[in-house]
């Protein structure tokens, strides 16, 4: 399809930031939609969620047939009943303490560094600056410069250095200031980190944690909006986990540090300011387990990281429409928790994967293949997969919104799949 | 015609007769001298040897040209270097008879670097090198049998047959391999030194690389980091003047690799002289333990090509190779030294050589009989896990059975 024609079609129904009512003056029904939209989507703590009106030419929608125009198709209920979303096993309402996700990461890190003197953090601006996302703020004063090591801008070598240190007994945590910068260290991660346990016949373990924020942010540009989970998933020997809430961020951080395997912990730039109440007691989560966010009967929605929150937004709409989706945050990107996923598929018989990776070769692609191979007989419908577009993330706000999966698309996809 | 030949033959016989007479007379004083083979190997009286080729220093004072050693050490040098040479030659013939596959990078010609280094280090010091690692593994306490088994991909190999030529490690002796990607081991070396400093271990790390890897950016990153934090790492550039097929003058603007650390002091060493290497490494170790990073450039040479797939003669002349072999061979140098100092006799050396050949031949025979790894080894050591879970790919299939 002609790119300009596509663009025209896309922009025809698009909401521009800051002034939703200005657009869509051509269609009276859509301006009603725009007004309704503004109030229907709640503001997520620490991040403004822009809503989006997507035309039929949306590539994801092609998988499910043409998406109807908003004025005729989507019926938005302004006062959706708030569904009590179970977030795994969180603390009870009264006990525990409230904090933001980056603070939860810091808490986990702090506890582990206190517990084990061989744990150290290596990265750019982690020490004196306190971390570019404040994850290590205040820790250099507590633990010293050697354990919170400020490195020069040399990802390849400081990742290699961390791997060398891990080989001889330390437990380093490498922070990529942005996950995308770790592409410079791809050789070290793929060849040395992932393989040394194997090629040395089991002599060396690499108990390293590689973490950092990734994902599409707020107009950060193409090179700072990378999703590396798709690139690293083929490297044998690595484990990958993605956190999405303060509760699982702290638990996964601790588990990753304690693991003897190299673990890549994917955080998301936009989730650092999520607030949640987490237990006071110490807890460590399992690296290979998925999290049942919301039990349901109609369809299994598999998601991770930021898309979990988009899914939960969509679930509010779906529930008000009478659907009962089961939402699972897969958390473990490699290996998949096919046990939890399989049990869910056996119950609902329909699967929708919502991810932020690119469509080509992403986590969804592998997960689809794994589910198909293992649970084909349980499926009543083809596995749906909503992923980001295979494009470099554009800078312009509306275009950026179009690259990532938005809640209306999720609602539409669920409706289509549930027709089976 | 025939008589001419006879006369010539007679002359030859006469010559050899007189030669044996001379030999006999020359042998007599040696056997009458106080040392025989058995005691030379245990003789630890220090002797001083002058190093022939002077050091070239960068931002530091070169060490003294007078090296102290002992007859025992010199004999050990000879034995180890000869063993390494035989081992590499055996690997050559095994590769040609297709017992060893893939890439096989041989170290013959460069043995002095390895034995000289080991003489100045302890097992607390860490060594990391690139793919030309068979002899370094031997120097770090490996056996010829496990090296040969690993090269042939057998179960008794040092990495259980799963690593191959380029992935030999010995954790208990702090040998960290064995790395396939050029230059990627230098940041690892900085990391090992960082761990030594962190855990307050009294040791240094030798991060070895070649003249080809000297142009890698990650090496400069590692040098910057090491100098910045005073890590006890010695960057050892084994300059054999060719990065596979490209000569150093064609790949480096400044082939003075000991200077390329800029703010990191460096030393250029004659890498074919085991004693010079030992002296330099001792000096560098002292520097690294007290002050910080150091660079050593070992001027050495490899007789084989880059690997067994490279004939080694398309980018250099055979005359050059044989010239170096005649003038600078490390084993011949020690041999001449041993004979000149009358530490051993020619017969003793021949015995040592025979023993080394036998050791290598035995090891090869044993390695050939070692079994291939079990198919279940395909999936072991991917992850570190107990409890019977050996591997799980993205769809969590656990394999413990035999593969088809």
JSON list of C-alpha atoms in Angstrom, two decimals, chain A residues 43-154:
[
{"chain": "A", "resi": 43, "resn": "UNK", "atom": "CA", "xyz": [-4.60, 8.69, 33.92]},
{"chain": "A", "resi": 44, "resn": "UNK", "atom": "CA", "xyz": [-1.94, 6.22, 34.91]},
{"chain": "A", "resi": 45, "resn": "UNK", "atom": "CA", "xyz": [0.28, 7.32, 37.72]},
{"chain": "A", "resi": 46, "resn": "UNK", "atom": "CA", "xyz": [3.29, 9.12, 36.41]},
{"chain": "A", "resi": 47, "resn": "UNK", "atom": "CA", "xyz": [2.41, 8.79, 32.73]},
{"chain": "A", "resi": 48, "resn": "UNK", "atom": "CA", "xyz": [-0.12, 10.41, 30.52]},
{"chain": "A", "resi": 49, "resn": "UNK", "atom": "CA", "xyz": [-1.89, 7.92, 28.39]},
{"chain": "A", "resi": 50, "resn": "UNK", "atom": "CA", "xyz": [-2.76, 9.38, 25.07]},
{"chain": "A", "resi": 51, "resn": "UNK", "atom": "CA", "xyz": [-5.71, 7.85, 23.44]},
{"chain": "A", "resi": 52, "resn": "UNK", "atom": "CA", "xyz": [-5.78, 7.02, 19.86]},
{"chain": "A", "resi": 53, "resn": "UNK", "atom": "CA", "xyz": [-8.27, 6.63, 17.11]},
{"chain": "A", "resi": 54, "resn": "UNK", "atom": "CA", "xyz": [-6.99, 4.18, 14.56]},
{"chain": "A", "resi": 55, "resn": "UNK", "atom": "CA", "xyz": [-8.27, 3.76, 11.05]},
{"chain": "A", "resi": 56, "resn": "UNK", "atom": "CA", "xyz": [-8.96, 0.57, 9.23]},
{"chain": "A", "resi": 57, "resn": "UNK", "atom": "CA", "xyz": [-5.58, 0.46, 7.61]},
{"chain": "A", "resi": 58, "resn": "UNK", "atom": "CA", "xyz": [-3.87, -0.32, 10.85]},
{"chain": "A", "resi": 59, "resn": "UNK", "atom": "CA", "xyz": [-1.66, -3.29, 10.14]},
{"chain": "A", "resi": 60, "resn": "UNK", "atom": "CA", "xyz": [-2.51, -5.16, 13.26]},
{"chain": "A", "resi": 61, "resn": "UNK", "atom": "CA", "xyz": [-6.17, -4.81, 12.54]},
{"chain": "A", "resi": 62, "resn": "UNK", "atom": "CA", "xyz": [-5.64, -6.49, 9.19]},
{"chain": "A", "resi": 63, "resn": "UNK", "atom": "CA", "xyz": [-5.19, -9.72, 11.02]},
{"chain": "A", "resi": 64, "resn": "UNK", "atom": "CA", "xyz": [-8.71, -9.50, 12.25]},
{"chain": "A", "resi": 65, "resn": "UNK", "atom": "CA", "xyz": [-10.40, -7.91, 9.30]},
{"chain": "A", "resi": 66, "resn": "UNK", "atom": "CA", "xyz": [-11.13, -4.25, 8.94]},
{"chain": "A", "resi": 67, "resn": "UNK", "atom": "CA", "xyz": [-11.50, -2.36, 12.12]},
{"chain": "A", "resi": 68, "resn": "UNK", "atom": "CA", "xyz": [-14.66, -0.34, 12.08]},
{"chain": "A", "resi": 69, "resn": "UNK", "atom": "CA", "xyz": [-14.55, 3.38, 12.40]},
{"chain": "A", "resi": 70, "resn": "UNK", "atom": "CA", "xyz": [-14.90, 4.54, 15.91]},
{"chain": "A", "resi": 71, "resn": "UNK", "atom": "CA", "xyz": [-18.20, 6.21, 15.39]},
{"chain": "A", "resi": 72, "resn": "UNK", "atom": "CA", "xyz": [-19.93, 3.05, 14.33]},
{"chain": "A", "resi": 73, "resn": "UNK", "atom": "CA", "xyz": [-17.88, 0.31, 15.96]},
{"chain": "A", "resi": 74, "resn": "UNK", "atom": "CA", "xyz": [-16.48, 0.97, 19.37]},
{"chain": "A", "resi": 75, "resn": "UNK", "atom": "CA", "xyz": [-19.00, 1.69, 21.99]},
{"chain": "A", "resi": 76, "resn": "UNK", "atom": "CA", "xyz": [-17.23, 3.32, 24.86]},
{"chain": "A", "resi": 77, "resn": "UNK", "atom": "CA", "xyz": [-18.93, 3.25, 28.22]},
{"chain": "A", "resi": 78, "resn": "UNK", "atom": "CA", "xyz": [-17.87, 6.29, 30.15]},
{"chain": "A", "resi": 79, "resn": "UNK", "atom": "CA", "xyz": [-18.24, 4.81, 33.55]},
{"chain": "A", "resi": 80, "resn": "UNK", "atom": "CA", "xyz": [-16.75, 1.37, 33.21]},
{"chain": "A", "resi": 81, "resn": "UNK", "atom": "CA", "xyz": [-17.02, -0.62, 36.39]},
{"chain": "A", "resi": 82, "resn": "UNK", "atom": "CA", "xyz": [-13.60, -0.84, 37.87]},
{"chain": "A", "resi": 83, "resn": "UNK", "atom": "CA", "xyz": [-12.59, -4.47, 37.83]},
{"chain": "A", "resi": 84, "resn": "UNK", "atom": "CA", "xyz": [-10.65, -5.70, 40.79]},
{"chain": "A", "resi": 85, "resn": "UNK", "atom": "CA", "xyz": [-7.50, -6.84, 39.08]},
{"chain": "A", "resi": 86, "resn": "UNK", "atom": "CA", "xyz": [-5.62, -9.37, 41.11]},
{"chain": "A", "resi": 87, "resn": "UNK", "atom": "CA", "xyz": [-1.96, -8.75, 40.78]},
{"chain": "A", "resi": 88, "resn": "UNK", "atom": "CA", "xyz": [-0.68, -12.11, 41.78]},
{"chain": "A", "resi": 89, "resn": "UNK", "atom": "CA", "xyz": [-0.11, -12.35, 45.48]},
{"chain": "A", "resi": 90, "resn": "UNK", "atom": "CA", "xyz": [0.32, -8.80, 46.65]},
{"chain": "A", "resi": 91, "resn": "UNK", "atom": "CA", "xyz": [0.27, -7.68, 50.21]},
{"chain": "A", "resi": 92, "resn": "UNK", "atom": "CA", "xyz": [-2.94, -6.98, 52.07]},
{"chain": "A", "resi": 93, "resn": "UNK", "atom": "CA", "xyz": [-4.24, -3.47, 51.91]},
{"chain": "A", "resi": 94, "resn": "UNK", "atom": "CA", "xyz": [-3.18, -2.37, 55.36]},
{"chain": "A", "resi": 95, "resn": "UNK", "atom": "CA", "xyz": [0.35, -3.70, 55.78]},
{"chain": "A", "resi": 96, "resn": "UNK", "atom": "CA", "xyz": [3.32, -3.19, 53.53]},
{"chain": "A", "resi": 97, "resn": "UNK", "atom": "CA", "xyz": [4.66, 0.06, 52.23]},
{"chain": "A", "resi": 98, "resn": "UNK", "atom": "CA", "xyz": [3.98, 2.05, 49.12]},
{"chain": "A", "resi": 99, "resn": "UNK", "atom": "CA", "xyz": [6.69, 2.88, 46.69]},
{"chain": "A", "resi": 100, "resn": "UNK", "atom": "CA", "xyz": [7.46, 3.55, 43.08]},
{"chain": "A", "resi": 101, "resn": "UNK", "atom": "CA", "xyz": [8.90, 0.91, 40.78]},
{"chain": "A", "resi": 102, "resn": "UNK", "atom": "CA", "xyz": [12.37, 2.37, 40.66]},
{"chain": "A", "resi": 103, "resn": "UNK", "atom": "CA", "xyz": [12.39, 2.46, 44.43]},
{"chain": "A", "resi": 104, "resn": "UNK", "atom": "CA", "xyz": [11.32, -1.16, 44.53]},
{"chain": "A", "resi": 105, "resn": "UNK", "atom": "CA", "xyz": [14.25, -2.05, 42.29]},
{"chain": "A", "resi": 106, "resn": "UNK", "atom": "CA", "xyz": [16.52, -0.12, 44.57]},
{"chain": "A", "resi": 107, "resn": "UNK", "atom": "CA", "xyz": [15.17, -1.89, 47.61]},
{"chain": "A", "resi": 108, "resn": "UNK", "atom": "CA", "xyz": [15.79, -5.26, 46.08]},
{"chain": "A", "resi": 109, "resn": "UNK", "atom": "CA", "xyz": [19.26, -4.24, 45.05]},
{"chain": "A", "resi": 110, "resn": "UNK", "atom": "CA", "xyz": [20.05, -2.80, 48.44]},
{"chain": "A", "resi": 111, "resn": "UNK", "atom": "CA", "xyz": [18.94, -5.92, 50.26]},
{"chain": "A", "resi": 112, "resn": "UNK", "atom": "CA", "xyz": [21.01, -8.15, 48.02]},
{"chain": "A", "resi": 113, "resn": "UNK", "atom": "CA", "xyz": [24.11, -5.98, 48.22]},
{"chain": "A", "resi": 114, "resn": "UNK", "atom": "CA", "xyz": [23.88, -5.99, 51.97]},
{"chain": "A", "resi": 115, "resn": "UNK", "atom": "CA", "xyz": [23.38, -9.70, 52.07]},
{"chain": "A", "resi": 116, "resn": "UNK", "atom": "CA", "xyz": [26.25, -10.61, 49.75]},
{"chain": "A", "resi": 117, "resn": "UNK", "atom": "CA", "xyz": [29.44, -8.57, 49.55]},
{"chain": "A", "resi": 118, "resn": "UNK", "atom": "CA", "xyz": [30.31, -9.89, 46.12]},
{"chain": "A", "resi": 119, "resn": "UNK", "atom": "CA", "xyz": [27.32, -8.14, 44.54]},
{"chain": "A", "resi": 120, "resn": "UNK", "atom": "CA", "xyz": [28.34, -4.97, 42.76]},
{"chain": "A", "resi": 121, "resn": "UNK", "atom": "CA", "xyz": [26.80, -2.67, 40.18]},
{"chain": "A", "resi": 122, "resn": "UNK", "atom": "CA", "xyz": [28.70, -1.64, 37.06]},
{"chain": "A", "resi": 123, "resn": "UNK", "atom": "CA", "xyz": [27.34, 0.94, 34.71]},
{"chain": "A", "resi": 124, "resn": "UNK", "atom": "CA", "xyz": [27.37, 4.51, 33.54]},
{"chain": "A", "resi": 125, "resn": "UNK", "atom": "CA", "xyz": [26.46, 7.09, 36.16]},
{"chain": "A", "resi": 126, "resn": "UNK", "atom": "CA", "xyz": [25.32, 4.51, 38.67]},
{"chain": "A", "resi": 127, "resn": "UNK", "atom": "CA", "xyz": [27.49, 5.76, 41.47]},
{"chain": "A", "resi": 128, "resn": "UNK", "atom": "CA", "xyz": [27.79, 9.44, 42.16]},
{"chain": "A", "resi": 129, "resn": "UNK", "atom": "CA", "xyz": [24.95, 10.42, 39.88]},
{"chain": "A", "resi": 130, "resn": "UNK", "atom": "CA", "xyz": [22.68, 7.83, 41.41]},
{"chain": "A", "resi": 131, "resn": "UNK", "atom": "CA", "xyz": [21.60, 6.22, 38.19]},
{"chain": "A", "resi": 132, "resn": "UNK", "atom": "CA", "xyz": [19.92, 7.85, 35.23]},
{"chain": "A", "resi": 133, "resn": "UNK", "atom": "CA", "xyz": [16.56, 6.57, 36.47]},
{"chain": "A", "resi": 134, "resn": "UNK", "atom": "CA", "xyz": [17.51, 6.87, 40.13]},
{"chain": "A", "resi": 135, "resn": "UNK", "atom": "CA", "xyz": [17.57, 3.14, 40.69]},
{"chain": "A", "resi": 136, "resn": "UNK", "atom": "CA", "xyz": [20.92, 3.34, 42.48]},
{"chain": "A", "resi": 137, "resn": "UNK", "atom": "CA", "xyz": [20.43, 6.69, 44.14]},
{"chain": "A", "resi": 138, "resn": "UNK", "atom": "CA", "xyz": [22.16, 6.98, 47.48]},
{"chain": "A", "resi": 139, "resn": "UNK", "atom": "CA", "xyz": [23.85, 3.61, 47.22]},
{"chain": "A", "resi": 140, "resn": "UNK", "atom": "CA", "xyz": [27.33, 4.81, 46.38]},
{"chain": "A", "resi": 141, "resn": "UNK", "atom": "CA", "xyz": [27.42, 6.69, 49.67]},
{"chain": "A", "resi": 142, "resn": "UNK", "atom": "CA", "xyz": [26.44, 3.51, 51.44]},
{"chain": "A", "resi": 143, "resn": "UNK", "atom": "CA", "xyz": [28.56, 0.93, 49.64]},
{"chain": "A", "resi": 144, "resn": "UNK", "atom": "CA", "xyz": [31.43, 2.88, 48.16]},
{"chain": "A", "resi": 145, "resn": "UNK", "atom": "CA", "xyz": [32.76, 3.56, 44.71]},
{"chain": "A", "resi": 146, "resn": "UNK", "atom": "CA", "xyz": [34.04, 0.09, 44.06]},
{"chain": "A", "resi": 147, "resn": "UNK", "atom": "CA", "xyz": [30.66, -1.55, 44.50]},
{"chain": "A", "resi": 148, "resn": "UNK", "atom": "CA", "xyz": [28.79, 1.09, 42.57]},
{"chain": "A", "resi": 149, "resn": "UNK", "atom": "CA", "xyz": [31.24, 1.48, 39.75]},
{"chain": "A", "resi": 150, "resn": "UNK", "atom": "CA", "xyz": [30.92, 4.48, 37.45]},
{"chain": "A", "resi": 151, "resn": "UNK", "atom": "CA", "xyz": [32.27, 3.37, 34.13]},
{"chain": "A", "resi": 152, "resn": "UNK", "atom": "CA", "xyz": [33.37, 5.33, 31.11]},
{"chain": "A", "resi": 153, "resn": "UNK", "atom": "CA", "xyz": [31.10, 5.10, 28.11]},
{"chain": "A", "resi": 154, "resn": "UNK", "atom": "CA", "xyz": [32.41, 1.77, 26.90]}
]
